Amino acid sequence: MPEAEQPFREAPPVVFLDIDGVLNSVASRKRYPAGDERKFIDPDAVKRLNAIAEATGCVFVLSSMWRVGAGLVRTREMLAAAGFTGKIVDETPLLFRSRRDEIADWLECEHAGGPIAILDDEEVGDLASRLVRTDFETGLLDEHVRRVVELLRAEAAHG
């Protein structure tokens, strides 16, 4: 997107990214055969994630438990193989507490002040005003893309 269309001039927006229930779902797992990596990273959901990055210039922070299982490097590789063109710049710390606590810790230690959104299929406590909640049955849909873009732009306008 040309710079003139980017509404963010300071720190880029940050989207905290869960994987299960966002980039894969019950529907996507049924769609692909056993052994097909698309069961775990749905290319249709990745296209939607790319649309968020293109519309906002955001970067992503991995908040999913995939940071423990697959790890950040392997998750990046799998996303790239599925067509992801955005940037995962970091991961939340593993505190063995709630997702909310891990996101809050990252915000306290690393956040440069830009707009934030959280893409997750679970609640995040008092960070709920930043949450665009997906459903594990369906994953990331066009309506979620619109809401994330609107949320980031609204925060930038009032920031």
Coordinates of N, CA and C in Angstrom, one line a residue:
M1 N 0.9 -1.2 0.0 CA 0.0 0.0 0.0 C 0.9 1.2 0.0
P2 N 0.6 2.2 -0.8 CA 1.5 3.4 -0.9 C 1.4 4.1 0.5
E3 N 2.5 4.8 0.8 CA 2.6 5.5 2.1 C 1.5 6.4 2.3
A4 N 1.0 7.1 1.3 CA 0.0 8.1 1.5 C -1.3 7.4 2.0
E5 N -1.5 6.2 1.7 CA -2.7 5.5 2.2 C -2.5 4.9 3.6
Q6 N -1.3 4.9 4.1 CA -1.1 4.3 5.5 C -1.5 5.4 6.5
P7 N -2.4 5.1 7.4 CA -2.8 6.1 8.4 C -1.9 6.2 9.6
F8 N -0.8 5.4 9.6 CA 0.0 5.3 10.8 C 1.4 5.9 10.5
R9 N 1.8 6.9 11.3 CA 3.1 7.5 11.0 C 4.1 7.2 12.0
E10 N 3.8 6.8 13.2 CA 4.7 6.5 14.2 C 5.0 5.0 14.2
A11 N 4.9 4.4 15.4 CA 5.2 2.9 15.5 C 4.1 2.2 14.7
P12 N 4.4 1.1 14.1 CA 3.4 0.3 13.3 C 2.4 -0.3 14.2
P13 N 1.2 -0.5 13.8 CA 0.2 -1.2 14.5 C 0.7 -2.7 14.8
V14 N 0.3 -3.2 15.9 CA 0.7 -4.6 16.3 C -0.6 -5.4 16.4
V15 N -0.5 -6.6 15.8 CA -1.6 -7.5 16.0 C -1.1 -8.8 16.6
F16 N -1.6 -9.1 17.8 CA -1.3 -10.3 18.5 C -2.0 -11.5 17.8
L17 N -1.3 -12.5 17.4 CA -1.8 -13.5 16.6 C -1.8 -14.9 17.3
D18 N -3.0 -15.4 17.4 CA -3.2 -16.8 17.8 C -3.3 -17.6 16.5
I19 N -3.0 -18.9 16.5 CA -3.1 -19.7 15.3 C -4.4 -20.6 15.3
D20 N -4.5 -21.5 16.3 CA -5.6 -22.4 16.4 C -6.9 -21.6 16.6
G21 N -7.9 -21.8 15.7 CA -9.1 -21.0 15.8 C -9.1 -19.7 15.1
V22 N -7.9 -19.3 14.5 CA -7.7 -18.2 13.7 C -7.3 -18.6 12.3
L23 N -6.1 -19.2 12.2 CA -5.6 -19.6 10.9 C -5.9 -21.1 10.6
N24 N -6.5 -21.8 11.5 CA -7.1 -23.1 11.3 C -8.3 -23.2 12.1
S25 N -9.2 -24.1 11.7 CA -10.5 -24.2 12.3 C -11.0 -25.6 12.1
V26 N -12.1 -25.9 12.7 CA -12.8 -27.2 12.5 C -13.1 -27.4 11.0
A27 N -13.6 -26.3 10.3 CA -13.9 -26.3 8.9 C -12.7 -26.6 8.1
S28 N -11.5 -25.9 8.3 CA -10.3 -26.2 7.5 C -9.8 -27.5 7.7
R29 N -9.9 -28.0 9.0 CA -9.3 -29.4 9.2 C -10.1 -30.5 8.5
K30 N -11.4 -30.2 8.3 CA -12.2 -31.2 7.6 C -12.0 -31.1 6.1
R31 N -11.6 -29.9 5.6 CA -11.4 -29.7 4.2 C -10.2 -30.4 3.5
Y32 N -9.1 -30.6 4.3 CA -7.9 -31.1 3.8 C -7.6 -32.5 4.3
P33 N -7.0 -33.4 3.5 CA -6.7 -34.8 4.0 C -5.6 -34.8 5.0
A34 N -5.5 -36.0 5.7 CA -4.5 -36.2 6.7 C -3.1 -36.0 6.1
G35 N -2.2 -35.4 6.8 CA -0.9 -35.2 6.4 C -0.7 -33.9 5.6
D36 N -1.8 -33.2 5.2 CA -1.7 -32.0 4.4 C -1.6 -30.8 5.4
E37 N -0.5 -30.0 5.3 CA -0.2 -28.9 6.2 C -1.3 -27.9 6.2
R38 N -2.1 -27.9 5.1 CA -3.2 -26.9 5.1 C -4.2 -27.2 6.2
K39 N -4.2 -28.3 6.8 CA -5.1 -28.6 7.9 C -4.7 -27.7 9.1
F40 N -3.4 -27.3 9.2 CA -2.9 -26.5 10.3 C -2.8 -25.0 10.0
I41 N -2.5 -24.7 8.8 CA -2.5 -23.3 8.3 C -3.3 -23.2 7.1
D42 N -4.5 -22.7 7.2 CA -5.5 -22.6 6.1 C -5.1 -21.4 5.1
P43 N -4.8 -21.7 3.9 CA -4.4 -20.7 2.9 C -5.4 -19.6 2.8
D44 N -6.7 -19.9 2.9 CA -7.8 -18.9 2.8 C -7.7 -17.9 4.0
A45 N -7.4 -18.4 5.2 CA -7.2 -17.6 6.3 C -6.0 -16.7 6.2
V46 N -4.9 -17.3 5.6 CA -3.7 -16.6 5.4 C -3.9 -15.4 4.5
K47 N -4.7 -15.6 3.4 CA -5.0 -14.5 2.5 C -5.7 -13.3 3.3
R48 N -6.6 -13.7 4.2 CA -7.3 -12.7 5.0 C -6.3 -12.0 6.0
L49 N -5.3 -12.7 6.5 CA -4.3 -12.1 7.4 C -3.5 -11.2 6.6
N50 N -3.1 -11.6 5.3 CA -2.4 -10.7 4.5 C -3.1 -9.4 4.2
A51 N -4.4 -9.5 4.0 CA -5.3 -8.3 3.8 C -5.2 -7.3 4.9
I52 N -5.1 -7.8 6.2 CA -5.0 -7.0 7.3 C -3.6 -6.2 7.3
A53 N -2.6 -7.0 7.0 CA -1.2 -6.4 6.9 C -1.2 -5.3 5.8
E54 N -1.7 -5.6 4.6 CA -1.7 -4.7 3.5 C -2.5 -3.4 3.8
A55 N -3.6 -3.6 4.5 CA -4.5 -2.4 4.7 C -3.9 -1.5 5.8
T56 N -3.1 -2.1 6.7 CA -2.7 -1.3 7.9 C -1.2 -1.1 8.1
G57 N -0.4 -1.9 7.4 CA 1.0 -1.9 7.6 C 1.4 -2.5 9.0
C58 N 0.6 -3.3 9.6 CA 0.8 -3.8 10.9 C 1.9 -4.9 10.9
V59 N 2.4 -5.1 12.0 CA 3.3 -6.3 12.3 C 2.6 -7.2 13.2
F60 N 3.0 -8.4 13.3 CA 2.4 -9.4 14.1 C 3.3 -9.9 15.2
V61 N 2.7 -10.2 16.4 CA 3.4 -10.8 17.5 C 2.7 -12.1 17.8
L62 N 3.4 -13.2 17.7 CA 2.8 -14.5 17.9 C 2.5 -14.7 19.4
S63 N 1.2 -14.9 19.7 CA 0.7 -15.1 21.0 C 0.2 -16.5 21.2
S64 N 0.2 -17.3 20.2 CA -0.3 -18.7 20.1 C 0.6 -19.6 20.9
M65 N 0.1 -20.7 21.4 CA 0.9 -21.8 22.0 C 1.8 -22.4 20.9
W66 N 1.6 -22.1 19.7 CA 2.5 -22.6 18.6 C 3.9 -22.1 18.9
R67 N 4.1 -21.1 19.7 CA 5.5 -20.6 19.9 C 6.2 -21.6 20.8
V68 N 5.4 -22.5 21.5 CA 6.0 -23.5 22.3 C 6.2 -24.8 21.4
G69 N 5.2 -25.2 20.7 CA 5.2 -26.5 20.0 C 6.1 -26.4 18.7
A70 N 5.6 -25.6 17.7 CA 6.4 -25.5 16.5 C 7.5 -24.5 16.7
G71 N 7.4 -23.5 17.5 CA 8.4 -22.5 17.7 C 8.2 -21.4 16.7
L72 N 8.8 -20.2 17.0 CA 8.7 -19.1 16.2 C 9.2 -19.3 14.7
V73 N 10.4 -19.8 14.6 CA 11.0 -20.0 13.3 C 10.2 -21.0 12.4
R74 N 9.8 -22.1 13.0 CA 9.0 -23.1 12.2 C 7.6 -22.5 11.9
T75 N 7.0 -21.7 12.8 CA 5.7 -21.1 12.5 C 5.8 -20.1 11.3
R76 N 6.9 -19.3 11.4 CA 7.1 -18.4 10.2 C 7.3 -19.2 8.9
E77 N 8.0 -20.3 8.9 CA 8.2 -21.1 7.7 C 6.9 -21.6 7.2
M78 N 6.1 -22.1 8.1 CA 4.8 -22.7 7.7 C 3.8 -21.6 7.2
L79 N 3.9 -20.5 7.8 CA 3.0 -19.4 7.3 C 3.5 -18.9 5.9
A80 N 4.8 -18.8 5.7 CA 5.3 -18.4 4.4 C 5.0 -19.4 3.4
A81 N 5.0 -20.7 3.7 CA 4.7 -21.7 2.7 C 3.2 -21.7 2.3
A82 N 2.4 -21.1 3.2 CA 0.9 -21.0 3.0 C 0.6 -19.6 2.3
G83 N 1.7 -18.8 2.0 CA 1.5 -17.6 1.3 C 1.5 -16.3 2.1
F84 N 1.8 -16.4 3.4 CA 1.9 -15.2 4.3 C 2.9 -14.3 3.8
T85 N 2.6 -13.0 3.7 CA 3.5 -12.0 3.3 C 3.8 -10.9 4.3
G86 N 3.1 -11.0 5.5 CA 3.3 -10.1 6.6 C 4.6 -10.4 7.4
K87 N 4.8 -9.7 8.5 CA 6.0 -9.9 9.3 C 5.5 -10.3 10.7
I88 N 6.1 -11.4 11.2 CA 6.0 -11.7 12.6 C 7.3 -11.3 13.2
V89 N 7.2 -10.2 14.1 CA 8.4 -9.6 14.6 C 8.8 -10.1 15.9
D90 N 7.9 -10.8 16.6 CA 8.2 -11.3 18.0 C 7.2 -12.3 18.4
E91 N 7.4 -12.7 19.6 CA 6.4 -13.6 20.3 C 6.2 -13.1 21.7
T92 N 5.1 -13.4 22.3 CA 4.8 -13.0 23.7 C 5.6 -14.0 24.6
P93 N 6.0 -13.5 25.8 CA 6.7 -14.4 26.7 C 5.9 -15.5 27.2
L94 N 6.5 -16.6 27.5 CA 5.8 -17.8 28.0 C 5.9 -17.7 29.5
L95 N 4.7 -17.3 30.1 CA 4.7 -17.1 31.5 C 3.9 -18.2 32.2
F96 N 3.3 -19.1 31.5 CA 2.5 -20.1 32.0 C 1.3 -19.5 32.9
R97 N 0.8 -18.4 32.4 CA -0.4 -17.8 33.0 C -1.4 -17.6 31.8
S98 N -2.2 -16.7 31.9 CA -3.2 -16.5 30.9 C -2.6 -15.8 29.7
R99 N -3.3 -15.9 28.5 CA -2.9 -15.3 27.3 C -2.9 -13.8 27.6
R100 N -3.9 -13.3 28.3 CA -4.0 -11.9 28.6 C -2.7 -11.4 29.3
D101 N -2.2 -12.2 30.3 CA -1.0 -11.8 31.1 C 0.2 -11.7 30.2
E102 N 0.3 -12.7 29.2 CA 1.4 -12.7 28.3 C 1.4 -11.6 27.4
I103 N 0.3 -11.2 26.9 CA 0.1 -10.0 26.0 C 0.4 -8.8 26.8
A104 N -0.1 -8.6 28.0 CA 0.1 -7.5 28.8 C 1.6 -7.3 29.1
D105 N 2.3 -8.4 29.4 CA 3.7 -8.3 29.7 C 4.5 -7.8 28.5
W106 N 4.1 -8.4 27.3 CA 4.8 -7.9 26.1 C 4.6 -6.4 25.9
L107 N 3.3 -6.0 26.1 CA 3.0 -4.6 25.9 C 3.8 -3.7 26.8
E108 N 4.0 -4.1 28.1 CA 4.7 -3.4 29.1 C 6.2 -3.3 28.7
C109 N 6.8 -4.4 28.2 CA 8.2 -4.4 28.0 C 8.6 -4.0 26.6
E110 N 7.8 -4.2 25.6 CA 8.2 -4.1 24.2 C 7.4 -3.1 23.3
H111 N 6.2 -2.7 23.8 CA 5.4 -1.9 22.9 C 5.9 -0.5 22.7
A112 N 5.9 -0.1 21.4 CA 6.5 1.2 21.1 C 5.4 2.3 21.0
G113 N 4.1 1.9 21.3 CA 3.1 2.9 21.4 C 2.1 3.0 20.2
G114 N 2.2 2.1 19.2 CA 1.3 2.1 18.1 C 0.0 1.4 18.5
P115 N -1.0 1.5 17.6 CA -2.3 0.8 17.8 C -2.1 -0.7 18.0
I116 N -3.0 -1.4 18.7 CA -2.9 -2.8 18.9 C -4.3 -3.5 18.7
A117 N -4.2 -4.7 18.2 CA -5.4 -5.5 18.1 C -5.0 -7.0 18.5
I118 N -5.9 -7.7 18.9 CA -5.7 -9.1 19.3 C -6.6 -10.0 18.5
L119 N -6.0 -10.9 17.7 CA -6.8 -11.9 17.0 C -6.7 -13.2 17.7
D120 N -7.8 -13.7 18.3 CA -7.8 -14.9 19.1 C -9.2 -15.4 19.2
D121 N -9.3 -16.7 19.5 CA -10.7 -17.3 19.6 C -11.0 -17.5 21.1
E122 N -10.2 -16.9 22.0 CA -10.4 -17.0 23.4 C -10.5 -15.6 24.0
E123 N -11.1 -15.5 25.2 CA -11.2 -14.2 25.9 C -9.8 -13.8 26.4
V124 N -9.7 -12.4 26.5 CA -8.4 -11.9 27.0 C -8.6 -10.9 28.2
G125 N -9.7 -11.1 28.9 CA -9.9 -10.3 30.1 C -10.0 -8.8 29.8
D126 N -9.3 -8.0 30.6 CA -9.5 -6.5 30.5 C -8.9 -6.0 29.2
L127 N -8.3 -6.8 28.3 CA -7.9 -6.4 27.0 C -8.9 -6.6 25.9
A128 N -10.1 -6.9 26.4 CA -11.2 -7.3 25.5 C -11.6 -6.2 24.5
S129 N -11.3 -4.9 24.8 CA -11.6 -3.8 23.9 C -10.7 -3.9 22.6
R130 N -9.6 -4.6 22.7 CA -8.7 -4.7 21.6 C -8.9 -6.1 20.9
L131 N -9.7 -6.9 21.4 CA -9.9 -8.3 20.8 C -10.9 -8.3 19.6
V132 N -10.5 -9.0 18.6 CA -11.4 -9.4 17.5 C -11.4 -10.9 17.7
R133 N -12.5 -11.4 18.2 CA -12.6 -12.8 18.5 C -13.2 -13.6 17.4
T134 N -12.4 -14.6 17.0 CA -12.8 -15.6 16.0 C -13.5 -16.7 16.7
D135 N -13.9 -17.7 15.8 CA -14.6 -18.9 16.3 C -13.8 -20.1 15.9
F136 N -13.5 -21.0 16.8 CA -12.7 -22.2 16.4 C -13.4 -23.0 15.3
E137 N -14.7 -22.9 15.2 CA -15.4 -23.6 14.1 C -15.1 -23.1 12.7
T138 N -14.9 -21.8 12.6 CA -14.8 -21.2 11.3 C -13.4 -20.5 11.1
G139 N -12.7 -20.1 12.1 CA -11.5 -19.4 11.9 C -11.7 -17.9 11.4
L140 N -10.6 -17.4 10.9 CA -10.6 -16.0 10.4 C -11.5 -15.8 9.2
L141 N -12.4 -14.9 9.3 CA -13.4 -14.6 8.2 C -13.2 -13.1 7.8
D142 N -13.9 -12.8 6.7 CA -13.8 -11.4 6.2 C -14.3 -10.4 7.2
E143 N -15.3 -10.7 7.9 CA -15.8 -9.8 8.9 C -14.8 -9.5 10.0
H144 N -14.0 -10.5 10.3 CA -12.9 -10.2 11.3 C -11.8 -9.3 10.7
V145 N -11.5 -9.5 9.5 CA -10.6 -8.6 8.8 C -11.0 -7.2 8.9
R146 N -12.3 -6.9 8.5 CA -12.9 -5.6 8.6 C -12.8 -5.0 10.0
R147 N -13.1 -5.8 11.0 CA -13.1 -5.3 12.4 C -11.6 -5.0 12.8
V148 N -10.7 -5.8 12.5 CA -9.3 -5.5 12.9 C -8.8 -4.2 12.2
V149 N -9.1 -4.1 10.9 CA -8.7 -2.8 10.2 C -9.4 -1.6 10.9
E150 N -10.6 -1.7 11.1 CA -11.4 -0.6 11.7 C -10.8 -0.3 13.1
L151 N -10.5 -1.3 13.9 CA -10.0 -1.1 15.3 C -8.7 -0.4 15.2
L152 N -7.8 -0.8 14.4 CA -6.5 -0.2 14.3 C -6.5 1.2 13.8
R153 N -7.4 1.5 12.8 CA -7.5 2.8 12.3 C -8.2 3.8 13.3
A154 N -9.2 3.3 14.0 CA -9.8 4.1 15.0 C -8.9 4.5 16.1
E155 N -8.1 3.5 16.5 CA -7.1 3.8 17.6 C -6.1 4.8 17.1
A156 N -5.6 4.7 15.9 CA -4.6 5.6 15.3 C -5.2 7.0 15.2
A157 N -6.5 7.1 14.9 CA -7.2 8.4 14.7 C -7.3 9.1 16.1
H158 N -7.5 8.3 17.1 CA -7.7 8.9 18.5 C -6.4 8.9 19.3
G159 N -5.3 8.3 18.7 CA -4.1 8.2 19.5 C -3.4 9.4 19.7

